[in-house]
PDB file of C-alpha atoms and ligand atoms in Angstrom:
ATOM      1  CA  MET A 874     -12.119 -43.545 -13.030  1.00 69.00           C
ATOM      2  CA  PHE A 875     -13.185 -47.525 -11.339  1.00 73.00           C
ATOM      3  CA  ASP A 876     -15.879 -48.048 -13.196  1.00 77.00           C
ATOM      4  CA  THR A 877     -15.581 -52.446 -14.325  1.00 80.00           C
ATOM      5  CA  LEU A 878     -13.873 -52.916 -10.784  1.00 85.00           C
ATOM      6  CA  SER A 879     -16.884 -50.437  -9.239  1.00 85.00           C
ATOM      7  CA  ASP A 880     -18.867 -52.734 -11.260  1.00 86.00           C
ATOM      8  CA  LYS A 881     -17.675 -55.862 -10.232  1.00 84.00           C
ATOM      9  CA  LEU A 882     -17.580 -55.467  -6.921  1.00 86.00           C
ATOM     10  CA  ASN A 883     -21.663 -53.684  -6.844  1.00 84.00           C
ATOM     11  CA  SER A 884     -22.890 -57.034  -8.918  1.00 84.00           C
ATOM     12  CA  VAL A 885     -20.560 -58.978  -6.088  1.00 82.00           C
ATOM     13  CA  PHE A 886     -22.662 -56.986  -3.449  1.00 81.00           C
ATOM     14  CA  LYS A 887     -25.788 -57.506  -5.982  1.00 81.00           C
ATOM     15  CA  GLN A 888     -26.138 -61.290  -5.570  1.00 79.00           C
ATOM     16  CA  LEU A 889     -25.060 -61.310  -1.340  1.00 74.00           C
ATOM     17  CA  LYS A 890     -28.528 -58.529  -0.665  1.00 69.00           C
ATOM     18  CA  GLY A 891     -30.275 -61.455  -1.913  1.00 66.00           C
ATOM     19  CA  HIS A 892     -29.668 -63.061   0.270  1.00 64.00           C
ATOM     20  CA  GLY A 893     -32.247 -62.046   3.477  1.00 65.00           C
ATOM     21  CA  LYS A 894     -29.391 -63.620   6.498  1.00 68.00           C
ATOM     22  CA  LEU A 895     -25.023 -64.138   5.838  1.00 69.00           C
ATOM     23  CA  SER A 896     -24.071 -67.646   6.024  1.00 74.00           C
ATOM     24  CA  GLU A 897     -20.100 -68.274   6.077  1.00 78.00           C
ATOM     25  CA  LYS A 898     -20.187 -69.425   2.719  1.00 81.00           C
ATOM     26  CA  ASN A 899     -22.271 -66.835   1.343  1.00 78.00           C
ATOM     27  CA  ILE A 900     -19.577 -64.913   2.505  1.00 81.00           C
ATOM     28  CA  ALA A 901     -16.863 -67.095   1.577  1.00 84.00           C
ATOM     29  CA  ASP A 902     -17.805 -67.150  -2.348  1.00 84.00           C
ATOM     30  CA  GLY A 903     -18.637 -62.866  -2.457  1.00 84.00           C
ATOM     31  CA  LEU A 904     -15.348 -62.989  -1.237  1.00 88.00           C
ATOM     32  CA  ARG A 905     -13.723 -64.489  -3.840  1.00 90.00           C
ATOM     33  CA  GLU A 906     -15.420 -62.759  -6.038  1.00 88.00           C
ATOM     34  CA  VAL A 907     -13.938 -59.763  -4.705  1.00 89.00           C
ATOM     35  CA  ARG A 908     -10.809 -61.133  -5.212  1.00 92.00           C
ATOM     36  CA  MET A 909     -10.789 -61.591  -8.461  1.00 91.00           C
ATOM     37  CA  ALA A 910     -12.353 -58.573  -8.882  1.00 90.00           C
ATOM     38  CA  LEU A 911      -9.038 -56.799  -7.534  1.00 91.00           C
ATOM     39  CA  LEU A 912      -6.591 -58.958  -8.988  1.00 92.00           C
ATOM     40  CA  GLU A 913      -8.135 -57.821 -12.588  1.00 90.00           C
ATOM     41  CA  ALA A 914      -7.684 -54.520 -11.263  1.00 89.00           C
ATOM     42  CA  ASP A 915      -4.420 -54.851 -11.175  1.00 89.00           C
ATOM     43  CA  VAL A 916      -4.273 -53.964  -7.114  1.00 92.00           C
ATOM     44  CA  HIS A 917      -1.051 -56.085  -5.545  1.00 92.00           C
ATOM     45  CA  TYR A 918      -1.258 -59.507  -4.662  1.00 91.00           C
ATOM     46  CA  GLN A 919       0.004 -59.046  -1.408  1.00 93.00           C
ATOM     47  CA  VAL A 920      -2.846 -56.408  -1.112  1.00 94.00           C
ATOM     48  CA  VAL A 921      -5.481 -58.313  -2.457  1.00 95.00           C
ATOM     49  CA  LYS A 922      -4.231 -60.923   0.524  1.00 95.00           C
ATOM     50  CA  LYS A 923      -4.656 -58.246   3.326  1.00 94.00           C
ATOM     51  CA  LEU A 924      -7.927 -57.080   2.104  1.00 94.00           C
ATOM     52  CA  VAL A 925      -9.691 -60.152   1.718  1.00 93.00           C
ATOM     53  CA  ALA A 926      -7.867 -61.689   5.549  1.00 93.00           C
ATOM     54  CA  ASP A 927      -9.221 -58.279   6.792  1.00 92.00           C
ATOM     55  CA  ILE A 928     -12.752 -58.159   5.015  1.00 90.00           C
ATOM     56  CA  LYS A 929     -13.585 -61.488   6.193  1.00 87.00           C
ATOM     57  CA  ALA A 930     -12.214 -60.706   9.970  1.00 87.00           C
ATOM     58  CA  ARG A 931     -14.148 -58.212  10.155  1.00 85.00           C
ATOM     59  CA  ALA A 932     -17.438 -59.887   8.747  1.00 81.00           C
ATOM     60  CA  LEU A 933     -16.622 -62.605  11.054  1.00 76.00           C
ATOM     61  CA  GLY A 934     -16.262 -60.733  14.291  1.00 69.00           C
ATOM     62  CA  GLN A 935     -19.047 -58.452  12.899  1.00 68.00           C
ATOM     63  CA  GLU A 936     -23.253 -58.316  14.770  1.00 64.00           C
ATOM     64  CA  VAL A 937     -25.487 -57.795  12.535  1.00 61.00           C
ATOM     65  CA  MET A 938     -27.243 -54.619  12.565  1.00 62.00           C
ATOM     66  CA  GLY A 939     -30.493 -53.920  12.789  1.00 64.00           C
ATOM     67  CA  SER A 940     -30.307 -50.882  10.593  1.00 69.00           C
ATOM     68  CA  LEU A 941     -28.739 -52.058   7.289  1.00 72.00           C
ATOM     69  CA  THR A 942     -29.692 -55.822   5.494  1.00 71.00           C
ATOM     70  CA  PRO A 943     -27.064 -58.145   5.555  1.00 71.00           C
ATOM     71  CA  GLY A 944     -25.635 -56.995   2.133  1.00 73.00           C
ATOM     72  CA  GLN A 945     -25.609 -53.535   2.689  1.00 78.00           C
ATOM     73  CA  GLN A 946     -23.809 -54.511   6.097  1.00 80.00           C
ATOM     74  CA  VAL A 947     -21.030 -56.581   3.845  1.00 82.00           C
ATOM     75  CA  VAL A 948     -20.769 -52.753   1.329  1.00 85.00           C
ATOM     76  CA  LYS A 949     -19.908 -51.537   4.541  1.00 89.00           C
ATOM     77  CA  ILE A 950     -17.346 -53.681   5.986  1.00 89.00           C
ATOM     78  CA  VAL A 951     -16.012 -53.519   2.885  1.00 90.00           C
ATOM     79  CA  ASN A 952     -15.863 -49.538   2.130  1.00 93.00           C
ATOM     80  CA  GLU A 953     -13.743 -49.819   6.098  1.00 94.00           C
ATOM     81  CA  SER A 954     -11.355 -51.985   4.918  1.00 94.00           C
ATOM     82  CA  LEU A 955     -10.756 -49.903   1.027  1.00 94.00           C
ATOM     83  CA  THR A 956     -10.325 -46.959   3.622  1.00 96.00           C
ATOM     84  CA  GLN A 957      -8.289 -48.225   6.102  1.00 95.00           C
ATOM     85  CA  LEU A 958      -6.334 -49.616   3.032  1.00 95.00           C
ATOM     86  CA  MET A 959      -5.293 -46.277   1.614  1.00 95.00           C
ATOM     87  CA  GLY A 960      -4.666 -44.179   5.167  1.00 95.00           C
ATOM     88  CA  GLU A 961      -7.849 -43.006   6.489  1.00 91.00           C
ATOM     89  CA  THR A 962      -7.313 -39.182   5.945  1.00 94.00           C
ATOM     90  CA  HIS A 963      -6.113 -37.356   3.220  1.00 96.00           C
ATOM     91  CA  GLU A 964      -1.990 -36.601   4.292  1.00 96.00           C
ATOM     92  CA  GLU A 965      -1.251 -32.723   3.392  1.00 96.00           C
ATOM     93  CA  LEU A 966       1.842 -31.395   1.876  1.00 97.00           C
ATOM     94  CA  ASN A 967       4.371 -30.797   4.403  1.00 98.00           C
ATOM     95  CA  LEU A 968       5.803 -27.406   4.399  1.00 98.00           C
ATOM     96  CA  ALA A 969       6.404 -27.027   7.828  1.00 97.00           C
ATOM     97  CA  GLY A 970       9.905 -24.900   8.004  1.00 95.00           C
ATOM     98  CA  GLU A 971      12.210 -21.793   7.999  1.00 95.00           C
ATOM     99  CA  LYS A 972      10.471 -20.314   4.853  1.00 96.00           C
ATOM    100  CA  PRO A 973      10.667 -20.082   1.546  1.00 97.00           C
ATOM    101  CA  VAL A 974      10.526 -24.345   2.080  1.00 98.00           C
ATOM    102  CA  ALA A 975      10.714 -26.095  -0.276  1.00 98.00           C
ATOM    103  CA  VAL A 976       9.005 -28.921  -2.134  1.00 98.00           C
ATOM    104  CA  MET A 977      10.666 -31.664  -4.506  1.00 98.00           C
ATOM    105  CA  LEU A 978       8.381 -33.258  -6.915  1.00 98.00           C
ATOM    106  CA  VAL A 979      10.404 -36.449  -8.818  1.00 97.00           C
ATOM    107  CA  GLY A 980       9.262 -39.153 -10.778  1.00 97.00           C
ATOM    108  CA  LEU A 981       9.829 -40.619 -14.168  1.00 96.00           C
ATOM    109  CA  GLN A 982       9.879 -38.788 -17.815  1.00 94.00           C
ATOM    110  CA  GLY A 983       6.088 -38.072 -18.602  1.00 94.00           C
ATOM    111  CA  SER A 984       4.488 -38.930 -16.003  1.00 96.00           C
ATOM    112  CA  GLY A 985       2.996 -35.391 -15.153  1.00 96.00           C
ATOM    113  CA  LYS A 986       5.834 -33.844 -12.713  1.00 97.00           C
ATOM    114  CA  THR A 987       5.723 -30.766 -14.567  1.00 96.00           C
ATOM    115  CA  THR A 988       1.665 -30.433 -15.373  1.00 97.00           C
ATOM    116  CA  THR A 989       1.534 -31.298 -11.419  1.00 98.00           C
ATOM    117  CA  ALA A 990       4.552 -28.431 -10.621  1.00 98.00           C
ATOM    118  CA  GLY A 991       1.409 -25.870 -12.095  1.00 97.00           C
ATOM    119  CA  LYS A 992      -0.920 -27.192 -10.484  1.00 98.00           C
ATOM    120  CA  LEU A 993       0.747 -27.354  -6.970  1.00 98.00           C
ATOM    121  CA  SER A 994       0.726 -23.776  -7.126  1.00 98.00           C
ATOM    122  CA  VAL A 995      -2.315 -22.905  -7.608  1.00 98.00           C
ATOM    123  CA  MET A 996      -3.422 -24.827  -5.184  1.00 98.00           C
ATOM    124  CA  LEU A 997      -1.361 -23.407  -3.084  1.00 98.00           C
ATOM    125  CA  ARG A 998      -2.250 -19.959  -4.147  1.00 97.00           C
ATOM    126  CA  LYS A 999      -5.575 -20.698  -3.056  1.00 97.00           C
ATOM    127  CA  THR A1000      -4.196 -21.082   0.307  1.00 96.00           C
ATOM    128  CA  GLY A1001      -2.800 -17.690   0.744  1.00 97.00           C
ATOM    129  CA  LYS A1002       0.885 -18.791  -0.074  1.00 98.00           C
ATOM    130  CA  GLN A1003       3.351 -17.322  -3.007  1.00 98.00           C
ATOM    131  CA  PRO A1004       4.511 -20.288  -5.124  1.00 98.00           C
ATOM    132  CA  TYR A1005       7.569 -20.004  -6.345  1.00 98.00           C
ATOM    133  CA  LEU A1006       8.570 -22.123  -9.598  1.00 98.00           C
ATOM    134  CA  VAL A1007      11.887 -24.478 -10.135  1.00 98.00           C
ATOM    135  CA  PRO A1008      12.568 -26.248 -13.595  1.00 97.00           C
ATOM    136  CA  ALA A1009      15.257 -28.546 -12.975  1.00 96.00           C
ATOM    137  CA  ASP A1010      15.596 -30.561 -15.673  1.00 94.00           C
ATOM    138  CA  VAL A1011      18.388 -29.676 -17.684  1.00 92.00           C
ATOM    139  CA  TYR A1012      18.495 -32.560 -19.995  1.00 90.00           C
ATOM    140  CA  ARG A1013      15.326 -31.196 -22.150  1.00 86.00           C
ATOM    141  CA  PRO A1014      15.512 -28.052 -22.670  1.00 85.00           C
ATOM    142  CA  ALA A1015      11.915 -27.906 -23.438  1.00 92.00           C
ATOM    143  CA  ALA A1016      11.055 -29.221 -19.828  1.00 92.00           C
ATOM    144  CA  ILE A1017      12.338 -25.839 -19.025  1.00 95.00           C
ATOM    145  CA  ASP A1018      10.328 -24.173 -21.367  1.00 96.00           C
ATOM    146  CA  GLN A1019       7.265 -25.868 -20.712  1.00 96.00           C
ATOM    147  CA  LEU A1020       7.500 -24.561 -17.256  1.00 97.00           C
ATOM    148  CA  LYS A1021       7.961 -21.106 -18.472  1.00 97.00           C
ATOM    149  CA  LYS A1022       5.056 -20.492 -19.731  1.00 97.00           C
ATOM    150  CA  LEU A1023       3.024 -21.995 -17.276  1.00 97.00           C
ATOM    151  CA  GLY A1024       4.386 -19.472 -14.884  1.00 97.00           C
ATOM    152  CA  THR A1025       3.839 -17.164 -17.166  1.00 97.00           C
ATOM    153  CA  GLN A1026       0.027 -18.583 -17.961  1.00 97.00           C
ATOM    154  CA  LEU A1027      -0.360 -18.254 -14.394  1.00 97.00           C
ATOM    155  CA  ASP A1028       1.142 -15.471 -13.121  1.00 97.00           C
ATOM    156  CA  VAL A1029       3.669 -17.195 -11.180  1.00 98.00           C
ATOM    157  CA  PRO A1030       7.498 -16.543 -10.748  1.00 98.00           C
ATOM    158  CA  VAL A1031       9.448 -18.948 -12.328  1.00 98.00           C
ATOM    159  CA  PHE A1032      13.942 -19.736 -11.326  1.00 98.00           C
ATOM    160  CA  ASP A1033      15.319 -18.490 -15.218  1.00 97.00           C
ATOM    161  CA  SER A1034      17.215 -22.121 -15.425  1.00 96.00           C
ATOM    162  CA  THR A1035      19.391 -22.714 -18.003  1.00 95.00           C
ATOM    163  CA  PRO A1036      20.814 -26.265 -19.592  1.00 94.00           C
ATOM    164  CA  ASP A1037      24.131 -25.176 -18.605  1.00 95.00           C
ATOM    165  CA  MET A1038      23.651 -25.207 -15.255  1.00 96.00           C
ATOM    166  CA  ASP A1039      23.768 -27.989 -12.229  1.00 96.00           C
ATOM    167  CA  PRO A1040      20.422 -29.280 -11.029  1.00 96.00           C
ATOM    168  CA  VAL A1041      21.704 -28.377  -7.467  1.00 96.00           C
ATOM    169  CA  LYS A1042      23.024 -25.120  -8.055  1.00 97.00           C
ATOM    170  CA  ILE A1043      19.698 -24.142  -9.550  1.00 97.00           C
ATOM    171  CA  CYS A1044      17.541 -25.105  -6.418  1.00 97.00           C
ATOM    172  CA  GLN A1045      20.088 -23.556  -3.930  1.00 96.00           C
ATOM    173  CA  GLU A1046      19.947 -19.781  -6.002  1.00 97.00           C
ATOM    174  CA  ALA A1047      16.381 -20.644  -6.950  1.00 98.00           C
ATOM    175  CA  ARG A1048      16.063 -20.673  -2.783  1.00 97.00           C
ATOM    176  CA  VAL A1049      17.978 -16.938  -2.669  1.00 97.00           C
ATOM    177  CA  ALA A1050      15.324 -15.680  -5.691  1.00 98.00           C
ATOM    178  CA  ALA A1051      12.295 -17.017  -4.151  1.00 98.00           C
ATOM    179  CA  GLN A1052      13.277 -14.852  -1.288  1.00 97.00           C
ATOM    180  CA  LYS A1053      14.083 -11.958  -3.025  1.00 97.00           C
ATOM    181  CA  ALA A1054      10.508 -12.085  -4.997  1.00 97.00           C
ATOM    182  CA  GLY A1055       9.040 -12.215  -1.526  1.00 97.00           C
ATOM    183  CA  CYS A1056       7.933 -16.486  -2.426  1.00 98.00           C
ATOM    184  CA  ASP A1057       7.619 -18.972   0.581  1.00 98.00           C
ATOM    185  CA  THR A1058       6.885 -22.223  -1.101  1.00 98.00           C
ATOM    186  CA  LEU A1059       8.993 -23.501  -4.537  1.00 98.00           C
ATOM    187  CA  LEU A1060       8.114 -26.977  -6.486  1.00 98.00           C
ATOM    188  CA  LEU A1061      11.312 -27.602  -7.554  1.00 98.00           C
ATOM    189  CA  ASP A1062      10.484 -29.617 -10.971  1.00 97.00           C
ATOM    190  CA  THR A1063      13.717 -32.315 -11.592  1.00 96.00           C
ATOM    191  CA  ALA A1064      14.722 -34.146 -14.194  1.00 93.00           C
ATOM    192  CA  GLY A1065      13.015 -37.782 -15.471  1.00 88.00           C
ATOM    193  CA  ARG A1066      13.884 -40.636 -17.186  1.00 84.00           C
ATOM    194  CA  LEU A1067      12.309 -43.031 -19.642  1.00 82.00           C
ATOM    195  CA  HIS A1068      13.174 -45.973 -16.643  1.00 81.00           C
ATOM    196  CA  ILE A1069      14.940 -45.483 -13.323  1.00 82.00           C
ATOM    197  CA  ASP A1070      18.364 -44.969 -13.383  1.00 88.00           C
ATOM    198  CA  ASP A1071      21.465 -44.520 -11.067  1.00 92.00           C
ATOM    199  CA  ALA A1072      22.583 -41.297 -12.271  1.00 92.00           C
ATOM    200  CA  LEU A1073      18.844 -39.767 -11.510  1.00 92.00           C
ATOM    201  CA  MET A1074      18.981 -41.484  -8.559  1.00 94.00           C
ATOM    202  CA  GLU A1075      22.481 -39.524  -7.797  1.00 95.00           C
ATOM    203  CA  GLU A1076      21.512 -36.220  -9.151  1.00 95.00           C
ATOM    204  CA  LEU A1077      18.105 -36.166  -6.722  1.00 97.00           C
ATOM    205  CA  SER A1078      19.982 -37.211  -3.695  1.00 97.00           C
ATOM    206  CA  ARG A1079      22.065 -34.563  -4.547  1.00 97.00           C
ATOM    207  CA  ILE A1080      19.743 -31.873  -4.406  1.00 97.00           C
ATOM    208  CA  ARG A1081      17.675 -33.993  -1.619  1.00 97.00           C
ATOM    209  CA  THR A1082      20.474 -33.686   0.510  1.00 96.00           C
ATOM    210  CA  THR A1083      21.463 -29.964  -0.269  1.00 95.00           C
ATOM    211  CA  VAL A1084      18.439 -28.617  -0.487  1.00 95.00           C
ATOM    212  CA  ARG A1085      16.574 -29.870   2.405  1.00 96.00           C
ATOM    213  CA  PRO A1086      12.664 -30.141   1.197  1.00 98.00           C
ATOM    214  CA  THR A1087      10.241 -29.815   3.709  1.00 98.00           C
ATOM    215  CA  ASP A1088       8.496 -32.328   1.221  1.00 98.00           C
ATOM    216  CA  ILE A1089       9.095 -34.956  -1.908  1.00 98.00           C
ATOM    217  CA  LEU A1090       6.323 -36.188  -3.907  1.00 98.00           C
ATOM    218  CA  LEU A1091       7.256 -39.068  -6.407  1.00 98.00           C
ATOM    219  CA  VAL A1092       4.580 -38.163  -8.705  1.00 98.00           C
ATOM    220  CA  ALA A1093       3.674 -41.553 -10.907  1.00 97.00           C
ATOM    221  CA  ASP A1094       0.888 -41.887 -13.798  1.00 96.00           C
ATOM    222  CA  ALA A1095      -2.256 -44.400 -12.483  1.00 95.00           C
ATOM    223  CA  MET A1096      -2.421 -45.779 -16.289  1.00 93.00           C
ATOM    224  CA  THR A1097       0.354 -47.869 -15.060  1.00 92.00           C
ATOM    225  CA  GLY A1098      -0.379 -50.112 -12.746  1.00 90.00           C
ATOM    226  CA  GLN A1099       1.861 -52.205 -11.039  1.00 91.00           C
ATOM    227  CA  ASP A1100       3.853 -49.791 -12.493  1.00 93.00           C
ATOM    228  CA  ALA A1101       3.403 -47.231 -10.371  1.00 95.00           C
ATOM    229  CA  VAL A1102       3.496 -49.016  -7.612  1.00 95.00           C
ATOM    230  CA  ASN A1103       7.309 -50.164  -8.380  1.00 95.00           C
ATOM    231  CA  ILE A1104       8.260 -47.173  -9.247  1.00 96.00           C
ATOM    232  CA  ALA A1105       6.877 -45.378  -5.986  1.00 96.00           C
ATOM    233  CA  LYS A1106       8.959 -48.170  -4.010  1.00 96.00           C
ATOM    234  CA  THR A1107      12.302 -47.619  -5.929  1.00 95.00           C
ATOM    235  CA  PHE A1108      11.623 -43.895  -5.463  1.00 96.00           C
ATOM    236  CA  ASP A1109      11.043 -44.360  -2.267  1.00 97.00           C
ATOM    237  CA  GLU A1110      14.394 -46.863  -0.775  1.00 96.00           C
ATOM    238  CA  ARG A1111      16.821 -43.600  -2.522  1.00 95.00           C
ATOM    239  CA  LEU A1112      15.020 -40.757  -1.408  1.00 96.00           C
ATOM    240  CA  ASP A1113      11.939 -41.418   1.344  1.00 97.00           C
ATOM    241  CA  ILE A1114       9.491 -39.800  -0.736  1.00 98.00           C
ATOM    242  CA  GLY A1115       7.080 -37.857   1.256  1.00 98.00           C
ATOM    243  CA  GLY A1116       3.845 -39.073  -0.417  1.00 98.00           C
ATOM    244  CA  VAL A1117       2.792 -39.272  -3.971  1.00 98.00           C
ATOM    245  CA  VAL A1118       0.818 -37.280  -6.244  1.00 98.00           C
ATOM    246  CA  LEU A1119      -1.363 -40.253  -8.895  1.00 97.00           C
ATOM    247  CA  THR A1120      -2.525 -38.424 -11.836  1.00 97.00           C
ATOM    248  CA  LYS A1121      -4.291 -39.316 -14.719  1.00 96.00           C
ATOM    249  CA  MET A1122      -6.977 -40.793 -12.606  1.00 94.00           C
ATOM    250  CA  ASP A1123      -9.872 -38.915 -15.041  1.00 92.00           C
ATOM    251  CA  GLY A1124      -8.442 -42.581 -17.286  1.00 86.00           C
ATOM    252  CA  ASP A1125      -9.636 -45.908 -17.823  1.00 74.00           C
ATOM    253  CA  ALA A1126      -6.825 -46.379 -14.344  1.00 73.00           C
ATOM    254  CA  ARG A1127      -8.627 -49.238 -13.527  1.00 78.00           C
ATOM    255  CA  GLY A1128      -7.908 -49.202  -9.418  1.00 83.00           C
ATOM    256  CA  GLY A1129      -4.616 -50.951  -8.981  1.00 89.00           C
ATOM    257  CA  ALA A1130      -2.077 -48.552  -7.867  1.00 93.00           C
ATOM    258  CA  ALA A1131      -4.460 -46.037  -5.969  1.00 93.00           C
ATOM    259  CA  LEU A1132      -5.662 -49.189  -4.038  1.00 94.00           C
ATOM    260  CA  SER A1133      -1.695 -50.391  -3.564  1.00 95.00           C
ATOM    261  CA  ILE A1134       0.583 -47.921  -2.808  1.00 96.00           C
ATOM    262  CA  ARG A1135       0.147 -47.344   0.520  1.00 96.00           C
ATOM    263  CA  SER A1136      -0.201 -50.621   2.064  1.00 94.00           C
ATOM    264  CA  ILE A1137       3.702 -51.467  -0.882  1.00 95.00           C
ATOM    265  CA  THR A1138       5.341 -48.314  -0.055  1.00 95.00           C
ATOM    266  CA  GLY A1139       3.817 -47.000   3.785  1.00 96.00           C
ATOM    267  CA  LYS A1140       4.139 -43.698   1.868  1.00 97.00           C
ATOM    268  CA  PRO A1141       0.249 -42.189   1.344  1.00 98.00           C
ATOM    269  CA  ILE A1142      -1.206 -40.671  -1.669  1.00 98.00           C
ATOM    270  CA  LYS A1143      -1.154 -36.745  -1.164  1.00 98.00           C
ATOM    271  CA  PHE A1144      -2.761 -35.685  -4.300  1.00 98.00           C
ATOM    272  CA  ILE A1145      -4.681 -36.820  -7.475  1.00 97.00           C
ATOM    273  CA  GLY A1146      -4.700 -35.946 -10.886  1.00 97.00           C
ATOM    274  CA  VAL A1147      -7.974 -35.986 -12.335  1.00 96.00           C
ATOM    275  CA  GLY A1148      -7.551 -33.857 -16.075  1.00 97.00           C
ATOM    276  CA  GLU A1149      -4.824 -31.936 -18.161  1.00 97.00           C
ATOM    277  CA  LYS A1150      -6.055 -28.716 -16.980  1.00 97.00           C
ATOM    278  CA  LEU A1151      -4.300 -26.939 -14.271  1.00 97.00           C
ATOM    279  CA  SER A1152      -7.254 -26.779 -11.655  1.00 97.00           C
ATOM    280  CA  GLU A1153      -7.759 -30.658 -11.917  1.00 98.00           C
ATOM    281  CA  LEU A1154      -5.791 -31.490  -9.056  1.00 98.00           C
ATOM    282  CA  GLU A1155      -7.913 -32.708  -6.057  1.00 97.00           C
ATOM    283  CA  ALA A1156      -6.725 -33.721  -2.585  1.00 97.00           C
ATOM    284  CA  PHE A1157      -6.556 -37.898  -1.401  1.00 97.00           C
ATOM    285  CA  HIS A1158      -9.392 -38.669   0.543  1.00 97.00           C
ATOM    286  CA  PRO A1159      -9.006 -42.581   1.144  1.00 96.00           C
ATOM    287  CA  ASP A1160     -12.488 -42.579   2.768  1.00 95.00           C
ATOM    288  CA  ARG A1161     -13.670 -40.020  -0.045  1.00 94.00           C
ATOM    289  CA  MET A1162     -12.236 -42.693  -2.817  1.00 92.00           C
ATOM    290  CA  ALA A1163     -13.737 -45.726  -1.153  1.00 93.00           C
ATOM    291  CA  SER A1164     -17.085 -44.154  -1.989  1.00 91.00           C
ATOM    292  CA  ARG A1165     -16.117 -43.561  -5.496  1.00 88.00           C
ATOM    293  CA  ILE A1166     -14.369 -47.359  -5.712  1.00 87.00           C
ATOM    294  CA  LEU A1167     -18.290 -48.893  -4.362  1.00 85.00           C
ATOM    295  CA  GLY A1168     -19.950 -46.456  -6.286  1.00 78.00           C
TER     296      GLY A1168
HETATM  297  P1  LIG B1172       6.543 -34.634 -16.758  1.00 73.91           P
HETATM  298  O1  LIG B1172       7.517 -35.121 -18.312  1.00 73.91           O
HETATM  299  O2  LIG B1172       6.876 -35.949 -15.729  1.00 73.91           O
HETATM  300  O3  LIG B1172       7.135 -33.172 -16.847  1.00 73.91           O
HETATM  301  O4  LIG B1172       5.138 -34.933 -18.069  1.00 73.91           O
HETATM  302  P2  LIG B1172       4.304 -33.464 -17.907  1.00 73.91           P
HETATM  303  O5  LIG B1172       3.530 -32.716 -16.690  1.00 73.91           O
HETATM  304  O6  LIG B1172       5.070 -32.978 -19.193  1.00 73.91           O
HETATM  305  O7  LIG B1172       2.629 -34.622 -18.552  1.00 73.91           O
HETATM  306  C1  LIG B1172       2.691 -35.130 -19.747  1.00 73.91           C
HETATM  307  C2  LIG B1172       1.789 -35.929 -19.744  1.00 73.91           C
HETATM  308  O8  LIG B1172       0.029 -36.120 -19.029  1.00 73.91           O
HETATM  309  C3  LIG B1172       1.156 -34.101 -20.376  1.00 73.91           C
HETATM  310  O9  LIG B1172       0.393 -33.838 -21.930  1.00 73.91           O
HETATM  311  C4  LIG B1172      -0.043 -33.324 -19.844  1.00 73.91           C
HETATM  312  O10 LIG B1172      -1.384 -32.362 -20.606  1.00 73.91           O
HETATM  313  C5  LIG B1172      -0.344 -35.045 -19.245  1.00 73.91           C
HETATM  314  N1  LIG B1172      -0.792 -34.847 -17.728  1.00 73.91           N
HETATM  315  C6  LIG B1172      -0.316 -34.831 -16.563  1.00 73.91           C
HETATM  316  N2  LIG B1172      -1.179 -34.883 -15.491  1.00 73.91           N
HETATM  317  C7  LIG B1172      -2.022 -35.469 -16.516  1.00 73.91           C
HETATM  318  C8  LIG B1172      -3.814 -36.208 -15.540  1.00 73.91           C
HETATM  319  O11 LIG B1172      -3.915 -35.940 -13.895  1.00 73.91           O
HETATM  320  N3  LIG B1172      -4.852 -36.049 -16.587  1.00 73.91           N
HETATM  321  C9  LIG B1172      -4.896 -36.604 -17.842  1.00 73.91           C
HETATM  322  N4  LIG B1172      -5.446 -36.733 -18.960  1.00 73.91           N
HETATM  323  N5  LIG B1172      -3.409 -36.207 -18.161  1.00 73.91           N
HETATM  324  C10 LIG B1172      -2.108 -35.403 -17.249  1.00 73.91           C
END
């Protein structure tokens, strides 16, 4: 994760560490390279601009600390800026509401929605919740089967959707069934398409207004870089999402999406997918991510 970005930033810092005392020129040269490294990592240019300005303001306004070398101090500043950019603290799933609550997963086909629904059910169960999986993608019968299989594998109940049902009706009936089964948290696996289209957004909006989920998570593939950011923005404009799950962070994602999403959409990344296995979902912590990026 972030290998190239980490390598590049570290080589900038190494050069700075060679200087006993940092001058404005050293900082300006260093920042130019930080900027290049971020752009190459597919970070949105507006975000790069904001970040570089923030690092510069912090660096120039700061007293030299006795305990740190100037180079270490720059690393600390960049770390703080990155953390702030990604939202400072981990934001939990919003489950506040009358039980059973519903969490809606939305996103394009192949982004990892169904897998994430399974992963979230594992995570929720660990915290004492009783999850209930709901396949609401009636256009791809294979998606319904995939979730039913996951449920069997994990021993999590799954609503018995069929492809001839209306997705809104599925979600409504599933809530009643979940309550009967003694479950408190529905995970709605909605339909995906290859591209964003109006019919899909209409359907998702209908589910949202009828079912009133306490959280809507946009599942996006980190490997798609800026596309993931644009997708998050479009879904947020239509659905007012609660947060993002960034999947496939174990691949050679260059880091751009992780760094840009909060700043561009105003919505937090809540979880990251770090592998295909059902245990491979992590809470997203901006400070830990910043430290990972800085190696
Ligand atoms: P959906 O169409 O959005 O429901 O996507 P799926 O859940 O079917 O996932 C599409 C593919 O991505 C599958 O092969 C998953 O195993 C894979 N996948 C999902 N999340 C991750 C992840 O975090 N890391 C990796 N490496 N693969 C993932």
